[in-house]
Short mmCIF file of C-alpha atoms and ligand atoms in Angstrom, two decimals:
data_model
loop_
_atom_site.label_atom_id
_atom_site.label_comp_id
_atom_site.label_asym_id
_atom_site.label_seq_id
_atom_site.Cartn_x
_atom_site.Cartn_y
_atom_site.Cartn_z
CA MET G 1 89.07 62.68 -1.26
CA ALA G 2 89.07 66.56 -2.51
CA ASP G 3 87.87 65.61 -6.36
CA ARG G 4 85.12 63.47 -5.49
CA PRO G 5 81.54 65.48 -7.13
CA LYS G 6 79.61 67.09 -4.39
CA ALA G 7 76.03 65.84 -3.77
CA PHE G 8 73.23 67.12 -1.74
CA VAL G 9 70.62 65.02 -1.01
CA ALA G 10 67.41 66.80 0.39
CA ARG G 11 65.86 64.24 2.06
CA ARG G 12 66.66 60.77 4.27
CA ILE G 13 65.59 58.62 0.75
CA PRO G 14 65.80 54.33 1.36
CA GLU G 15 69.51 53.21 1.26
CA GLU G 16 69.70 52.12 -1.55
CA GLY G 17 69.86 55.15 -3.18
CA LEU G 18 72.06 56.97 -0.56
CA ASP G 19 74.28 53.67 -0.45
CA LEU G 20 75.19 54.69 -4.20
CA VAL G 21 75.41 58.41 -4.00
CA ARG G 22 77.45 57.53 -0.97
CA ALA G 23 80.06 55.89 -2.93
CA ALA G 24 80.73 58.00 -5.47
CA CYS G 25 80.27 61.50 -4.04
CA GLU G 26 81.34 63.92 -1.01
CA MET G 27 77.56 63.39 0.22
CA ASP G 28 75.94 66.11 2.00
CA LEU G 29 72.34 64.80 3.41
CA TRP G 30 69.48 66.63 4.51
CA ASP G 31 68.22 64.83 7.30
CA GLY G 32 65.20 66.85 8.71
CA ALA G 33 61.42 64.99 9.09
CA LEU G 34 60.48 68.05 6.95
CA PRO G 35 62.27 69.67 3.55
CA PRO G 36 64.84 72.10 4.29
CA ARG G 37 63.61 75.37 4.48
CA ARG G 38 64.30 77.91 1.68
CA ASP G 39 67.22 79.60 2.38
CA GLU G 40 68.35 76.35 4.06
CA LEU G 41 68.30 74.92 0.72
CA LEU G 42 69.75 77.79 -0.77
CA ARG G 43 72.50 77.40 1.51
CA ARG G 44 73.28 73.58 1.38
CA ILE G 45 73.07 73.75 -2.39
CA ALA G 46 75.98 76.27 -2.79
CA GLY G 47 78.80 75.40 -5.09
CA VAL G 48 77.37 71.38 -5.74
CA ASP G 49 77.91 69.55 -8.62
CA GLY G 50 74.30 67.66 -7.93
CA ALA G 51 71.07 67.76 -6.33
CA LEU G 52 69.27 65.29 -5.77
CA THR G 53 65.56 66.96 -5.27
CA LEU G 54 62.14 65.97 -3.87
CA LEU G 55 58.81 67.12 -4.91
CA THR G 56 58.76 69.56 -2.10
CA ASP G 57 61.73 71.33 -2.84
CA LYS G 58 61.08 74.38 -6.10
CA VAL G 59 64.02 74.05 -8.62
CA ASP G 60 63.87 77.59 -10.14
CA ASP G 61 66.23 80.38 -11.40
CA GLU G 62 66.53 81.28 -7.93
CA PHE G 63 67.48 77.69 -7.17
CA LEU G 64 69.90 77.70 -9.55
CA ASP G 65 71.33 81.22 -9.16
CA ALA G 66 72.40 79.78 -5.36
CA ALA G 67 73.91 76.38 -6.37
CA GLY G 68 76.19 78.04 -8.86
CA PRO G 69 77.93 77.23 -12.49
CA GLY G 70 78.86 73.87 -11.08
CA LEU G 71 75.31 72.27 -11.08
CA ARG G 72 75.56 69.62 -13.46
CA VAL G 73 72.46 67.84 -12.68
CA VAL G 74 69.11 67.80 -10.81
CA SER G 75 68.05 64.22 -10.07
CA ASN G 76 64.02 64.77 -9.26
CA TYR G 77 62.85 61.56 -6.70
CA ALA G 78 59.71 61.50 -8.36
CA VAL G 79 58.66 60.61 -11.91
CA GLY G 80 56.41 64.16 -11.67
CA PHE G 81 58.75 66.78 -12.22
CA ASP G 82 56.11 69.68 -11.41
CA ASN G 83 58.16 71.06 -8.65
CA ILE G 84 61.34 71.88 -11.60
CA ASP G 85 61.71 74.66 -13.96
CA VAL G 86 63.25 72.63 -16.52
CA ALA G 87 63.57 75.28 -19.34
CA ALA G 88 65.50 77.11 -16.61
CA CYS G 89 67.97 74.06 -16.05
CA ALA G 90 68.13 73.73 -19.87
CA ARG G 91 69.31 77.54 -20.32
CA ARG G 92 72.03 76.67 -17.91
CA GLY G 93 72.65 73.15 -19.42
CA VAL G 94 71.87 71.65 -16.40
CA ARG G 95 70.46 68.07 -17.16
CA VAL G 96 67.46 66.95 -15.08
CA GLY G 97 66.12 63.30 -14.17
CA ASN G 98 63.02 61.62 -12.60
CA THR G 99 62.35 57.91 -11.84
CA PRO G 100 59.22 56.75 -14.34
CA GLY G 101 58.47 53.47 -14.84
CA VAL G 102 59.15 51.63 -11.66
CA LEU G 103 56.23 53.22 -9.90
CA THR G 104 53.60 52.82 -12.54
CA GLU G 105 52.14 49.19 -11.05
CA THR G 106 52.78 50.61 -7.19
CA THR G 107 50.42 54.29 -7.75
CA ALA G 108 47.76 52.18 -10.23
CA ASP G 109 47.32 49.57 -7.10
CA LEU G 110 46.69 53.02 -4.99
CA ALA G 111 44.58 54.35 -7.38
CA PHE G 112 41.84 51.37 -7.31
CA ALA G 113 42.70 51.11 -3.83
CA LEU G 114 41.31 54.23 -3.37
CA MET G 115 38.36 53.81 -5.64
CA MET G 116 37.41 50.73 -3.51
CA ALA G 117 37.65 52.23 -0.51
CA ALA G 118 35.59 55.41 -1.65
CA ALA G 119 33.05 53.01 -3.16
CA ARG G 120 32.85 50.65 -0.46
CA ARG G 121 33.12 53.35 2.31
CA LEU G 122 35.84 51.36 4.20
CA PRO G 123 37.19 54.37 6.31
CA GLU G 124 33.39 55.00 7.30
CA GLY G 125 32.77 51.73 8.18
CA SER G 126 36.59 51.14 10.48
CA ARG G 127 35.51 54.32 12.60
CA PHE G 128 32.02 52.97 13.21
CA VAL G 129 33.24 50.33 14.72
CA ARG G 130 36.24 52.26 16.40
CA ASP G 131 33.68 54.51 17.83
CA GLY G 132 31.66 51.60 18.98
CA ASN G 133 28.41 51.56 16.81
CA TRP G 134 28.60 48.01 15.49
CA LYS G 135 25.49 46.84 17.55
CA THR G 136 23.66 44.31 14.82
CA TRP G 137 24.23 43.13 11.10
CA ASP G 138 22.28 45.94 9.41
CA PRO G 139 20.79 45.29 5.95
CA LEU G 140 21.30 48.99 5.51
CA LEU G 141 24.46 49.62 6.62
CA LEU G 142 27.24 52.19 4.65
CA LEU G 143 25.52 51.03 1.25
CA GLY G 144 27.63 51.74 -1.98
CA PRO G 145 27.97 51.18 -5.42
CA ASP G 146 29.26 48.08 -6.71
CA VAL G 147 33.17 48.42 -8.31
CA HIS G 148 33.23 45.40 -10.64
CA GLY G 149 30.85 45.78 -13.43
CA SER G 150 30.74 49.61 -13.27
CA THR G 151 31.94 52.29 -15.92
CA ILE G 152 35.41 53.90 -15.49
CA GLY G 153 36.72 56.98 -16.94
CA ILE G 154 40.26 57.10 -17.37
CA VAL G 155 41.56 60.94 -17.44
CA GLY G 156 45.31 60.55 -18.89
CA PHE G 157 46.06 57.73 -20.46
CA GLY G 158 49.85 56.79 -20.17
CA ARG G 159 51.36 54.61 -18.18
CA ILE G 160 49.58 55.05 -14.95
CA GLY G 161 46.03 55.08 -16.65
CA GLN G 162 46.88 52.53 -18.54
CA ALA G 163 47.71 50.19 -15.52
CA VAL G 164 44.58 51.60 -13.83
CA ALA G 165 43.05 49.99 -16.96
CA ARG G 166 44.57 46.43 -16.56
CA ARG G 167 43.19 46.33 -13.00
CA ALA G 168 39.70 47.60 -14.11
CA HIS G 169 39.80 45.12 -16.86
CA GLY G 170 39.92 42.24 -14.60
CA PHE G 171 36.69 43.92 -12.46
CA GLY G 172 34.52 43.39 -15.56
CA MET G 173 34.97 47.31 -15.65
CA GLU G 174 33.63 49.32 -18.97
CA ILE G 175 36.98 51.60 -19.97
CA LEU G 176 36.53 54.58 -21.36
CA TYR G 177 39.65 57.21 -21.31
CA HIS G 178 40.78 60.83 -22.35
CA ASP G 179 43.47 62.26 -23.29
CA LEU G 180 45.54 64.42 -25.49
CA GLU G 181 44.68 62.17 -28.43
CA SER G 182 43.24 58.96 -28.95
CA LEU G 183 46.15 55.94 -28.86
CA PRO G 184 47.01 53.11 -31.32
CA SER G 185 44.65 50.28 -31.32
CA SER G 186 47.30 47.79 -29.85
CA VAL G 187 47.43 49.72 -27.16
CA THR G 188 43.80 50.00 -26.37
CA GLU G 189 41.86 46.98 -27.90
CA PRO G 190 43.31 44.27 -25.38
CA LEU G 191 42.09 46.94 -22.63
CA GLY G 192 38.89 47.65 -24.17
CA ALA G 193 39.42 50.92 -23.99
CA THR G 194 36.94 53.84 -25.53
CA TYR G 195 38.20 57.00 -26.25
CA LEU G 196 36.14 59.80 -25.49
CA PRO G 197 36.48 63.14 -25.49
CA LEU G 198 36.39 64.54 -21.93
CA GLU G 199 32.94 65.95 -21.87
CA GLN G 200 31.37 62.71 -22.58
CA LEU G 201 33.64 60.80 -20.44
CA LEU G 202 32.39 62.33 -17.20
CA PRO G 203 28.71 61.69 -17.82
CA ARG G 204 28.86 58.06 -18.73
CA SER G 205 31.64 57.37 -15.92
CA ASP G 206 30.72 55.86 -12.13
CA PHE G 207 34.52 56.82 -11.40
CA VAL G 208 36.73 58.83 -12.13
CA THR G 209 40.31 58.66 -12.06
CA LEU G 210 43.05 61.45 -12.79
CA HIS G 211 46.00 60.57 -14.16
CA VAL G 212 47.40 63.62 -16.00
CA ASN G 213 50.61 65.81 -15.46
CA LEU G 214 50.53 68.82 -13.83
CA SER G 215 50.31 71.80 -16.76
CA PRO G 216 48.48 75.00 -17.19
CA VAL G 217 46.41 73.12 -19.40
CA THR G 218 45.62 71.05 -16.74
CA ARG G 219 45.37 73.13 -13.71
CA HIS G 220 41.56 73.46 -12.41
CA LEU G 221 40.80 70.59 -15.24
CA ILE G 222 38.30 69.28 -12.30
CA ASN G 223 36.06 71.97 -11.44
CA ASP G 224 32.18 73.67 -11.08
CA GLU G 225 31.83 73.28 -14.68
CA THR G 226 33.41 69.53 -15.10
CA LEU G 227 32.25 68.58 -11.98
CA ALA G 228 28.19 69.39 -12.89
CA GLN G 229 28.95 67.02 -16.00
CA MET G 230 29.52 63.98 -13.86
CA LYS G 231 27.05 61.86 -12.35
CA PRO G 232 25.63 62.60 -8.82
CA THR G 233 26.74 59.19 -8.13
CA ALA G 234 29.97 59.23 -9.46
CA VAL G 235 33.16 58.95 -7.28
CA LEU G 236 36.04 60.89 -8.13
CA VAL G 237 40.08 59.51 -7.20
CA ASN G 238 42.83 61.76 -7.83
CA THR G 239 46.32 60.76 -7.58
CA SER G 240 48.30 62.71 -10.00
CA ARG G 241 48.81 66.27 -8.82
CA GLY G 242 46.15 68.03 -6.14
CA PRO G 243 45.85 71.57 -8.41
CA VAL G 244 44.60 69.54 -11.13
CA VAL G 245 41.50 69.32 -9.30
CA ASP G 246 39.98 72.82 -7.89
CA GLN G 247 39.38 72.09 -4.09
CA ALA G 248 37.02 74.77 -3.49
CA ALA G 249 34.37 73.21 -6.65
CA LEU G 250 35.19 69.88 -5.09
CA ALA G 251 33.79 70.67 -1.34
CA ALA G 252 31.06 72.29 -3.03
CA ALA G 253 30.11 69.25 -5.13
CA LEU G 254 30.30 67.04 -2.29
CA ARG G 255 28.35 68.62 -0.11
CA ASP G 256 26.13 69.71 -2.41
CA GLY G 257 25.20 66.26 -3.77
CA VAL G 258 26.90 66.83 -7.19
CA ILE G 259 29.04 63.33 -7.19
CA TRP G 260 28.87 61.42 -4.18
CA ALA G 261 32.32 60.90 -3.33
CA ALA G 262 36.09 61.39 -3.92
CA ALA G 263 39.47 59.75 -2.94
CA LEU G 264 42.63 61.91 -2.94
CA ASP G 265 45.89 61.40 -2.56
CA VAL G 266 46.95 64.54 -3.59
CA THR G 267 45.87 68.17 -2.56
CA ASP G 268 46.67 71.88 -2.82
CA PRO G 269 48.17 72.44 -0.85
CA GLU G 270 50.32 69.66 0.63
CA PRO G 271 49.89 68.80 3.38
CA ILE G 272 45.90 70.09 3.30
CA PRO G 273 45.15 71.96 5.83
CA MET G 274 43.12 71.23 8.54
CA SER G 275 40.71 74.16 8.12
CA ASP G 276 40.52 72.95 4.56
CA PRO G 277 36.25 71.92 4.18
CA LEU G 278 37.34 68.75 2.35
CA VAL G 279 38.50 67.25 5.51
CA GLY G 280 35.60 67.36 7.61
CA LEU G 281 33.75 65.60 4.73
CA ASP G 282 32.13 62.11 5.28
CA ASN G 283 32.41 61.16 1.81
CA CYS G 284 36.64 62.74 1.06
CA LEU G 285 38.77 60.24 1.52
CA ILE G 286 42.29 61.55 1.94
CA VAL G 287 45.91 60.03 2.26
CA PRO G 288 49.16 62.19 2.15
CA HIS G 289 50.58 61.22 -1.04
CA ILE G 290 51.66 57.64 -0.74
CA ALA G 291 50.67 55.94 -3.80
CA SER G 292 54.35 54.95 -4.51
CA ALA G 293 55.31 53.78 -0.91
CA SER G 294 55.29 50.59 -0.93
CA ARG G 295 58.69 49.33 0.39
CA ALA G 296 60.38 47.84 -3.17
CA THR G 297 59.43 50.97 -5.16
CA ARG G 298 60.39 53.68 -3.31
CA GLY G 299 63.89 51.63 -2.94
CA LYS G 300 64.03 51.85 -6.89
CA MET G 301 63.06 55.01 -7.16
CA ALA G 302 65.84 55.97 -4.52
CA GLU G 303 68.49 53.69 -6.67
CA MET G 304 66.90 55.37 -10.05
CA ALA G 305 67.62 58.77 -8.51
CA ALA G 306 70.91 58.25 -7.25
CA GLU G 307 71.55 56.43 -11.03
CA ASN G 308 70.72 59.95 -12.55
CA LEU G 309 72.25 61.83 -10.15
CA LEU G 310 75.94 59.65 -10.49
CA ALA G 311 75.47 60.09 -14.71
CA GLY G 312 75.14 63.96 -14.17
CA VAL G 313 78.00 64.78 -12.26
CA ARG G 314 80.04 62.43 -14.35
CA GLY G 315 78.77 64.76 -17.54
CA GLU G 316 77.07 61.34 -18.55
CA PRO G 317 73.52 61.26 -20.57
CA LEU G 318 70.98 60.40 -17.61
CA PRO G 319 69.44 56.73 -17.27
CA THR G 320 65.95 58.51 -17.44
CA GLU G 321 66.09 62.24 -18.16
CA VAL G 322 63.50 64.86 -18.64
CA PRO G 323 64.12 66.49 -22.49
CA PRO G 324 64.41 69.59 -22.14
CA PRO G 325 61.77 71.75 -23.46
CA ALA G 326 61.37 72.02 -27.61
C1 LIG D 1 55.55 60.87 -8.34
O1 LIG D 1 56.79 59.87 -8.19
O2 LIG D 1 55.47 62.02 -9.04
C2 LIG D 1 54.92 60.99 -7.11
O3 LIG D 1 53.88 61.91 -7.37
C3 LIG D 1 55.10 60.47 -5.68
O4 LIG D 1 55.92 58.99 -6.03
#
């Protein structure tokens, strides 16, 4: 059917989404295990009406030039869209979609799991058993801090930050948060969350968890200086974007006991090179950007990304559109 819109899908996503795209479009699916090389990506998007992209695909003027004037929508399979030059898209009338909301609770689950795993030293414990080192019950083995009753500092108090706070509330934690501004008491009071400037939140928190967007303001928000403001017993958790943390500074802080441990779902770059000093540190737990990776959530993200794509190619408003910059 010659008049069906052309859509490029930059990686295999759950069938819930692919089915929708297949039914409505002439779909070109990149089915590699790794993202398409840049030249391949640029070749495949030539002449499409819509592109369903991942956070590994950079959407910039070069991408938009390669796609050509027929491109109407870029639908990102992620809530984050720092891989997309939204202003460049807006200049050309290309709509941008993302997948907010559906991954909030799943991402908060992982942030909490990382916090607990780092505090209670689960990866070290698992390795200890598998290496055949478990000889007896040992009163001093793998001690770590309590999570319940401690103080959590949540940096970025949007949907995901608040979902982490709900979990922390259940653990009887004192909840501090930092954001561009303090939130209404209707949001903070039920959680018992207190706003603090970052320089006051960091020295008071046993756990610091990052939930900010990546922007020029948040790039390397966690650096030598901010790490030095944290407790030597603190655990840092990052499920936002890798570049929010200056990794060289973090490695030095973990090595020198400036903070106690870190747990990262995101790194800079991704994947983290095996030569990165963080990889060799026992007090740094790293997982491969899996915060939204529950079967149900990835399915919902696929559906949402497909719905944005289809609305865009039809010239309709996207169900979840990234607003063009003012
Ligand atoms: C996102 O959606 O931005 C996550 O990083 C991947 O689910």
